[in-house]
CSV table of C-alpha atoms and ligand atoms in Angstrom, one decimal:
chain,number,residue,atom,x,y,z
K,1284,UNK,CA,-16.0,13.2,3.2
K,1285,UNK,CA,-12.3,12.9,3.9
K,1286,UNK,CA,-10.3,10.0,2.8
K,1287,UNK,CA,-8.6,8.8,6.1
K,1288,UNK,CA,-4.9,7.3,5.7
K,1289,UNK,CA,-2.5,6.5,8.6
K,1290,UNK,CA,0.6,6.2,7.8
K,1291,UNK,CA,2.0,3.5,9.4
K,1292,UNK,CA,5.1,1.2,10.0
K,1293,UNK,CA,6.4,0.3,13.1
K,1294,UNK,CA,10.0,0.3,12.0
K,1295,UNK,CA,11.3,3.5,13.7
K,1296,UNK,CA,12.9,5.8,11.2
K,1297,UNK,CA,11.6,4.6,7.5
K,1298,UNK,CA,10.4,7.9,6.9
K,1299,UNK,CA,6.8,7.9,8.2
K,1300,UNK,CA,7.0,11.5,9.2
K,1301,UNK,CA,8.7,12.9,6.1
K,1302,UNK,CA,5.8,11.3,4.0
K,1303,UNK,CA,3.0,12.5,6.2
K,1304,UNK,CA,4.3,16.0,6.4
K,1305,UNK,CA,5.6,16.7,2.7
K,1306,UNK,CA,2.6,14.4,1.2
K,1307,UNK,CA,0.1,16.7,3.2
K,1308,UNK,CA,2.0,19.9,2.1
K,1309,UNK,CA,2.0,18.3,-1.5
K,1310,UNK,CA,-1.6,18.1,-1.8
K,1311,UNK,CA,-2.7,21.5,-0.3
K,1312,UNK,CA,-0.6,22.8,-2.7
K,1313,UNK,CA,-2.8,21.0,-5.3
K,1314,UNK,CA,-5.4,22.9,-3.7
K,1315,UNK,CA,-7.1,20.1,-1.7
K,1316,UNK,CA,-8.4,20.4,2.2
K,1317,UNK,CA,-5.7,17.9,4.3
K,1318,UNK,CA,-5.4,17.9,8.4
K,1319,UNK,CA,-2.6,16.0,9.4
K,1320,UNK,CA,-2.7,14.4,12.8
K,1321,UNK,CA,0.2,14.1,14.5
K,1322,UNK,CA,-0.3,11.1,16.5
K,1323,UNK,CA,3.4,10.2,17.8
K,1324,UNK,CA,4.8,11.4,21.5
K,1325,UNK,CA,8.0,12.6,19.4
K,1326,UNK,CA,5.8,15.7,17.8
K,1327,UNK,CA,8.3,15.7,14.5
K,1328,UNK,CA,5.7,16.4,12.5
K,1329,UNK,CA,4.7,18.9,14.4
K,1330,UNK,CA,8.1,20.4,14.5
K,1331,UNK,CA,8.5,19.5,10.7
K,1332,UNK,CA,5.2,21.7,10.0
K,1333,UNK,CA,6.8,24.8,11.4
K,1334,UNK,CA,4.6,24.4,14.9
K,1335,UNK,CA,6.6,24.6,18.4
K,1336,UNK,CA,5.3,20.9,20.2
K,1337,UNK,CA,6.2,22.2,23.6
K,1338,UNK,CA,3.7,25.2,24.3
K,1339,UNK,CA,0.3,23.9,22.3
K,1340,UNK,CA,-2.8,23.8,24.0
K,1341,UNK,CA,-4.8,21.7,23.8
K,1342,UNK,CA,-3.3,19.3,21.6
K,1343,UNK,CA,-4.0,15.5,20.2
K,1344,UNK,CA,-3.8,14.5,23.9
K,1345,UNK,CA,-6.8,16.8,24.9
K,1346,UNK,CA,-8.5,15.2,21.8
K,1347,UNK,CA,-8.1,12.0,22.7
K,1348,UNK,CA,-9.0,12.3,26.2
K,1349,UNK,CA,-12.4,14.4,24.8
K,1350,UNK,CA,-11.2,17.2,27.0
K,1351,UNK,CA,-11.0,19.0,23.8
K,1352,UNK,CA,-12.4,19.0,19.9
K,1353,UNK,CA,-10.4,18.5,16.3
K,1354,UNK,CA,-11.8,22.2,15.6
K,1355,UNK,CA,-10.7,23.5,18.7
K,1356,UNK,CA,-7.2,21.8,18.5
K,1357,UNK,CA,-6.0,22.4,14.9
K,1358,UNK,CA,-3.5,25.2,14.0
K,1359,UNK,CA,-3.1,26.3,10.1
K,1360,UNK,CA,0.0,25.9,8.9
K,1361,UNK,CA,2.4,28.1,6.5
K,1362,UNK,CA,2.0,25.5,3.9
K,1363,UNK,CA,-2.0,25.7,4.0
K,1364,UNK,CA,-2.4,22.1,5.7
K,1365,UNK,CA,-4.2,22.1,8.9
K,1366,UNK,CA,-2.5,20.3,11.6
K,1367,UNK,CA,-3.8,18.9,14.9
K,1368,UNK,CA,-0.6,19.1,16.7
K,1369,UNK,CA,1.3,16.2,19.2
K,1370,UNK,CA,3.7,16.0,21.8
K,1371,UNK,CA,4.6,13.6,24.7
K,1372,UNK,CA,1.5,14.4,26.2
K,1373,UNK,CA,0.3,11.3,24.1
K,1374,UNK,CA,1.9,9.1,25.6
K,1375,UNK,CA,-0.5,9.9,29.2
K,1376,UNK,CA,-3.4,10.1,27.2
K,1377,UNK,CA,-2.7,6.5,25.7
K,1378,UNK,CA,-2.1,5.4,29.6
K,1379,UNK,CA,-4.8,7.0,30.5
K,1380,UNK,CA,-7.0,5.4,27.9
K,1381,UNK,CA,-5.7,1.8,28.7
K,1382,UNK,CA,-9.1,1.2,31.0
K,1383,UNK,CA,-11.7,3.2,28.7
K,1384,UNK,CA,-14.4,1.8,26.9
K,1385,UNK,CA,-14.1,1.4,23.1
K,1386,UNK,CA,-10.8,2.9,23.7
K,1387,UNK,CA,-9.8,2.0,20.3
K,1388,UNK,CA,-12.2,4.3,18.9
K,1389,UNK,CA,-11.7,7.8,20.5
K,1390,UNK,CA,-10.1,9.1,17.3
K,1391,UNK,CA,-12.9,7.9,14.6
K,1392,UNK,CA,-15.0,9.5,17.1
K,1393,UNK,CA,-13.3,12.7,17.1
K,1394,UNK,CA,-12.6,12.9,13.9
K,1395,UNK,CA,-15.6,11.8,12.7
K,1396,UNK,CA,-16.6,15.6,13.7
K,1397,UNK,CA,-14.6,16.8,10.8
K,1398,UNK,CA,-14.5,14.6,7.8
K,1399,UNK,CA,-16.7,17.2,6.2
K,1400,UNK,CA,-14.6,19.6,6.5
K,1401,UNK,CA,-11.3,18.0,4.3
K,1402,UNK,CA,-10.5,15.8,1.3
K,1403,UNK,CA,-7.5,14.0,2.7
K,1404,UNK,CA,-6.8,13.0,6.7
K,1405,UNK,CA,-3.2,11.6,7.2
K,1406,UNK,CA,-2.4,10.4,10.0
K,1407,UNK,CA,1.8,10.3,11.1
K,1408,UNK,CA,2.0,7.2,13.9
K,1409,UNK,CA,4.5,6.4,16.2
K,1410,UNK,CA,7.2,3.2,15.2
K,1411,UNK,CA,5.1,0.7,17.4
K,1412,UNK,CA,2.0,-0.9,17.3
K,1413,UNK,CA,0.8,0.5,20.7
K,1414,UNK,CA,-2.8,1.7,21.5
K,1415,UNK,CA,-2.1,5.3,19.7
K,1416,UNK,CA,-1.6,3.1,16.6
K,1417,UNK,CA,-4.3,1.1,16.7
K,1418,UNK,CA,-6.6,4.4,17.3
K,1419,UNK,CA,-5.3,5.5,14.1
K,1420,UNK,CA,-5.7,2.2,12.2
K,1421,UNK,CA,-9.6,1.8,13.5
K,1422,UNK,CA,-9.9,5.5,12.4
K,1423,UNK,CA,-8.4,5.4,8.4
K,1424,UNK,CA,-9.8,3.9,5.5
K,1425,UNK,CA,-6.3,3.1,4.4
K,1426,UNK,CA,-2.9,2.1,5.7
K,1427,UNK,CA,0.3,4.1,3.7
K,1428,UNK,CA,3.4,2.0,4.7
K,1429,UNK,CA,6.8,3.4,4.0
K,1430,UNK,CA,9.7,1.1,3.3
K,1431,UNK,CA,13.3,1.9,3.5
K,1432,UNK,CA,14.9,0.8,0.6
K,1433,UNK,CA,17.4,-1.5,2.9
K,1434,UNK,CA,18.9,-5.1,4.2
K,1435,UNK,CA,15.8,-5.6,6.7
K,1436,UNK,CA,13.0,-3.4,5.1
K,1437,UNK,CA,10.5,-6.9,4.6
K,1438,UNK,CA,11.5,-7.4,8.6
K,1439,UNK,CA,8.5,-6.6,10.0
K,1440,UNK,CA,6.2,-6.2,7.5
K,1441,UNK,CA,4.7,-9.1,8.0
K,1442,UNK,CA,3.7,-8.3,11.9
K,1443,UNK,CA,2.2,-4.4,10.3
K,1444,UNK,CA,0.4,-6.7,8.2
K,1445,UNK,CA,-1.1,-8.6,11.0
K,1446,UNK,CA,-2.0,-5.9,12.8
K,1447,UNK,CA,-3.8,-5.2,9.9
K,1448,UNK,CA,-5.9,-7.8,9.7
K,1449,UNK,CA,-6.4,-8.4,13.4
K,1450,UNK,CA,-7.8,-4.9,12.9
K,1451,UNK,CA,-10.0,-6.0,10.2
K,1452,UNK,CA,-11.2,-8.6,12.2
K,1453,UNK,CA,-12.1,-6.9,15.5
K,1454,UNK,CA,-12.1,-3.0,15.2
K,1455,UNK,CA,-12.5,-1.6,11.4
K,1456,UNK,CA,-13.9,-4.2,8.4
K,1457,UNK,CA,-12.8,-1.9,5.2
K,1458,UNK,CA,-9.4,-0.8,6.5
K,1459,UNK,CA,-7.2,-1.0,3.0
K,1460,UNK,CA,-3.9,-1.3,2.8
K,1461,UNK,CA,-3.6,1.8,0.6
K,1462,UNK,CA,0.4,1.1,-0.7
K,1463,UNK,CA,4.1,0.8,0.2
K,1464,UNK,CA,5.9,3.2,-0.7
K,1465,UNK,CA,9.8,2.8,-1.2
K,1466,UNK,CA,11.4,5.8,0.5
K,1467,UNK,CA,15.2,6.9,0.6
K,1468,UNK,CA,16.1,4.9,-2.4
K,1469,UNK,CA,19.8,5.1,-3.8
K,1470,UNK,CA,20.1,4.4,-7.5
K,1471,UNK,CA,23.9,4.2,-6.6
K,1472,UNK,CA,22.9,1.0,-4.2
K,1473,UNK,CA,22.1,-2.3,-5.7
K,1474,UNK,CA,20.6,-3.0,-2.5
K,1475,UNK,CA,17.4,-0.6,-3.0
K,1476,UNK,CA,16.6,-2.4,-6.3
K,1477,UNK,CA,16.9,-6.1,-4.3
K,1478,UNK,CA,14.4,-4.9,-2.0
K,1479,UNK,CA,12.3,-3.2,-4.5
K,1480,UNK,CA,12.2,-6.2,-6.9
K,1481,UNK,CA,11.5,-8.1,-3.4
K,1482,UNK,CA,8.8,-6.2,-2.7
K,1483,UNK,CA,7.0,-6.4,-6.3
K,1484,UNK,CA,7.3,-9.7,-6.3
K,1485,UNK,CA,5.1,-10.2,-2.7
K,1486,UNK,CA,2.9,-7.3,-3.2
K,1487,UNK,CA,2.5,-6.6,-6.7
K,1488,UNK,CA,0.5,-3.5,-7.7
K,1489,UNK,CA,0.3,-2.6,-4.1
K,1490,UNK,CA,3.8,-0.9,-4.3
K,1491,UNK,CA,3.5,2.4,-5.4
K,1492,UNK,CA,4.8,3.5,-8.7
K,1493,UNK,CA,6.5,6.8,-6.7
K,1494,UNK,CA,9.8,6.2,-5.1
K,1495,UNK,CA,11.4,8.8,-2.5
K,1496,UNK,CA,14.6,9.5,-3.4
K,1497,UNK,CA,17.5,9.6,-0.7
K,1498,UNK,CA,17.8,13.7,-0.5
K,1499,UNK,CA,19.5,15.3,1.8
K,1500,UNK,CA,17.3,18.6,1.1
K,1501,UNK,CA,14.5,16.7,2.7
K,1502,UNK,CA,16.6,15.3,5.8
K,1503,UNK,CA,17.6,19.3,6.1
K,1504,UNK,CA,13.7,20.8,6.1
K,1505,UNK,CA,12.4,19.8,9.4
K,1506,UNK,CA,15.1,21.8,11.3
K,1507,UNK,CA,13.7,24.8,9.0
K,1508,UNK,CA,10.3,24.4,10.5
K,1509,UNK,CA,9.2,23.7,6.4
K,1510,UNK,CA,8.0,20.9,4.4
K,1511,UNK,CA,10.1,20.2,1.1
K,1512,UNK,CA,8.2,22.3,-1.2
K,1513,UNK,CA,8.5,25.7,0.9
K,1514,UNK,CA,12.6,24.8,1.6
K,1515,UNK,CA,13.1,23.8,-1.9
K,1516,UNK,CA,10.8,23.2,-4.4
K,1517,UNK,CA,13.0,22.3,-7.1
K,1518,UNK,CA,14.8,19.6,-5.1
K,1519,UNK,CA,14.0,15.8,-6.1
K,1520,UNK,CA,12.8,15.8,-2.7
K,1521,UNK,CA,10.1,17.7,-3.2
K,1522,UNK,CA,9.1,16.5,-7.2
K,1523,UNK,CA,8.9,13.2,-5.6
K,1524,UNK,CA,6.6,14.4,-3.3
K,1525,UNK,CA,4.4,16.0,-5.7
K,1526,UNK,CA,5.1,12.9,-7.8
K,1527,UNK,CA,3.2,10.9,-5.1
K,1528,UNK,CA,0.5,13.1,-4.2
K,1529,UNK,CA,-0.3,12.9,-7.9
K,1530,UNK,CA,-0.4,9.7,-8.0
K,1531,UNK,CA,-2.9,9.4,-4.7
K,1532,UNK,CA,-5.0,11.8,-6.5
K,1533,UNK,CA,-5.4,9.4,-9.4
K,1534,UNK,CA,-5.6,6.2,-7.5
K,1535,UNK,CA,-8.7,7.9,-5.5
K,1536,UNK,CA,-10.0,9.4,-8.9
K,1537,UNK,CA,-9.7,5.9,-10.6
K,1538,UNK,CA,-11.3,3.7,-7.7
K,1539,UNK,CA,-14.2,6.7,-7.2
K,1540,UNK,CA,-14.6,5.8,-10.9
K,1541,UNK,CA,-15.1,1.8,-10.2
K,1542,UNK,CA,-17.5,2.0,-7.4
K,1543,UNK,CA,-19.6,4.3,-9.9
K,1544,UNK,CA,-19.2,1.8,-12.3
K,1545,UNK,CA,-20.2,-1.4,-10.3
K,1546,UNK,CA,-23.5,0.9,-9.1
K,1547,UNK,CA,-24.4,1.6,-11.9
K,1548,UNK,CA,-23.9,-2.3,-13.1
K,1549,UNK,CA,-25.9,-3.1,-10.5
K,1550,UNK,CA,-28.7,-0.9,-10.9
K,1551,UNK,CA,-28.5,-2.2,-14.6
K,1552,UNK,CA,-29.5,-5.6,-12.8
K,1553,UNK,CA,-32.1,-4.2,-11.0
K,1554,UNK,CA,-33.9,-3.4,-14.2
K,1555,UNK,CA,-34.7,-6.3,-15.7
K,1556,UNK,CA,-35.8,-7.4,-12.1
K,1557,UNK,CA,-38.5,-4.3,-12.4
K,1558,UNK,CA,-39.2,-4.7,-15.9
K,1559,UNK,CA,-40.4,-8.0,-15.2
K,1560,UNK,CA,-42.3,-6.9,-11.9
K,1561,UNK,CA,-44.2,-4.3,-14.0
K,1562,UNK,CA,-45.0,-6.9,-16.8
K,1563,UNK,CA,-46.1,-9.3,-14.1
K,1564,UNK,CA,-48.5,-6.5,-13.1
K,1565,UNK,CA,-49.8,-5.7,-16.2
K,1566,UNK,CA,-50.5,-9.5,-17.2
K,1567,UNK,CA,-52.5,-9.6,-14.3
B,633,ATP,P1,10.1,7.5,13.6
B,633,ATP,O1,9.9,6.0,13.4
B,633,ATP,O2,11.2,7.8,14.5
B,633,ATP,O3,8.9,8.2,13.7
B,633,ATP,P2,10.0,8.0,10.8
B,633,ATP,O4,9.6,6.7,10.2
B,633,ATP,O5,8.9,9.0,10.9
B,633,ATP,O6,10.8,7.9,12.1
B,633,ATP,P3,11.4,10.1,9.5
B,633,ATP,O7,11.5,10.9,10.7
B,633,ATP,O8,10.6,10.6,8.4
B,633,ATP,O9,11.1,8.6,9.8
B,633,ATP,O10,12.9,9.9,8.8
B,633,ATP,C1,14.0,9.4,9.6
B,633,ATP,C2,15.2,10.3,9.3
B,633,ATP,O11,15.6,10.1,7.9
B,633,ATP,C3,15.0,11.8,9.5
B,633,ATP,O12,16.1,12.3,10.0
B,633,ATP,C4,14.6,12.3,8.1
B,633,ATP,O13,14.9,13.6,7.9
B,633,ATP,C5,15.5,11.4,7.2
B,633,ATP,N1,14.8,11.1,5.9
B,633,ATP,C6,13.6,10.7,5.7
B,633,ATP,N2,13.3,10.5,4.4
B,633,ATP,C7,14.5,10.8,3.8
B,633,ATP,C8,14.9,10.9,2.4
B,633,ATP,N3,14.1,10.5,1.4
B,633,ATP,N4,16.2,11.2,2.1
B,633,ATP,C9,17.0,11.6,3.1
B,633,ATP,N5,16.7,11.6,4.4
B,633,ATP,C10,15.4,11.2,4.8
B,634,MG,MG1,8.1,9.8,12.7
């Protein structure tokens, strides 16, 4: 079953897109099964994964509207990440979904059809918390937040946050905020290291250890059709990438671990519980 994560801020330009791209291209390359939905009208990451946004049918729109499936909508892509592509056909299908039912819920739905079929779902979502968001939000398991190591990066955190928790409330009970993740950070600026003591200090071990660098080989790969690995592996770019698909990997590993644990502590409970059953039986 696939691991859903949205990645999420509704700051425009924080580097949502370059995360969901180069992190999904960073773990097929470590040989796991990722789709990565494109969920935003602007189609970068469909551009950024080598796929034209204009001419794809059907698309996330289709999807959405159940006009089409996931399966019949993905595309493969050159870096081995399958991609269910978007355009500004999403914004209609979010009109057109503004008097469905449950319309909240028309991408768990849909993708609920293919969590079989991958390890890792990320989802790339526009810079607003509009109805496209919260469809990716009631689908994931967990919320990846990148934060631009800058002046206002806490400004509007605390409304994503929220959002968060109103979707808790009403839409999706174990939605996890799954990390922040500081992205173009200048060792050069003393400002990145303000905002990322800052952002210790309010959400502790929910920041990430990774840290995107400020790389100019990533701002260059989308025009190339190619996540950072393909354009340049040896960039910093693209270690950091692999640097934080690594560190997903072990974060998933490590709480997989803990829930395994926690069974098996409670089974350990059960025992006595049955031990004493079967005495009871046997004083009888
Ligand atoms: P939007 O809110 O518009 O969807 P976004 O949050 O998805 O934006 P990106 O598109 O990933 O942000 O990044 C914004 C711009 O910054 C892009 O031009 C991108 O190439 C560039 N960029 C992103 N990350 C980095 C980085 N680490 N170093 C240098 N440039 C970067
Ligand atoms: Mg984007």
């Amino acid at each position: 079953m696939a691991r859903i994560i949205a990645v999420a801020n509704q700051k425009g330009g924080v580097g949502k897109t370059t995360t969901a791209v180069n992190l999904a291209a960073a773990l097929a390359a470590a040989k796991r099964k990722v789709l990565l939905v494109d969920l935003d009208p602007q189609g970068n990451a469909t551009m950024a994964s080598g796929i034209s946004k204009r001419d794809h049918r059907p698309n996330g729109c289709d999807v959405l509207l159940e006009e089409a499936t996931v399966a019949e909508a993905i595309v493969t892509t050159e870096a081995h990440y399958d991609l269910l592509p978007g355009n500004g056909d999403l914004t209609a299908a979010e009109l057109k979904l503004m008097d469905a039912l449950a319309r909240e819920h028309r991408l768990k739905e849909q993708l609920a059809k293919v969590t079989g079929d991958y390890d890792t779902i990320l989802i790339d979502c526009p810079p607003s918390l509009n109805l496209l968001t919260l469809n990716a939000l009631t689908a994931a398991d967990g919320v990846l937040i990148p934060v631009q190591c800058e002046y206002f990066a806490l400004e509007g955190l605390s409304s994503l946050l929220e959002t968060i928790k109103a979707v808790r409330q009403r839409l999706n009970p174990t939605l996890e905020v799954e990390g922040l993740l500081r992205t173009m950070y200048d060792v050069r600026n003393n400002l990145g290291n303000e905002v990322s003591a800052q952002l210790t200090q309010h959400f502790g071990d929910k920041v990430l250890r990774s840290i995107i660098p400020r790389n100019v080989r990533l701002a260059e790969a989308p025009s190339h059709g190619q996540p950072i690995h393909l354009y340049d592996r040896s960039s910093r770019g693209a270690i950091a990438y692999v640097g934080l698909a690594g560190e997903m990997i072990r974060r998933e590993r490590n709480q997989a671990t803990a829930s395994a644990t926690a069974d098996a502590a409670s089974h350990d409970h059960e025992h006595p519980a049955t031990h004493d059953a079967v005495a009871g039986i046997h004083q009888e």
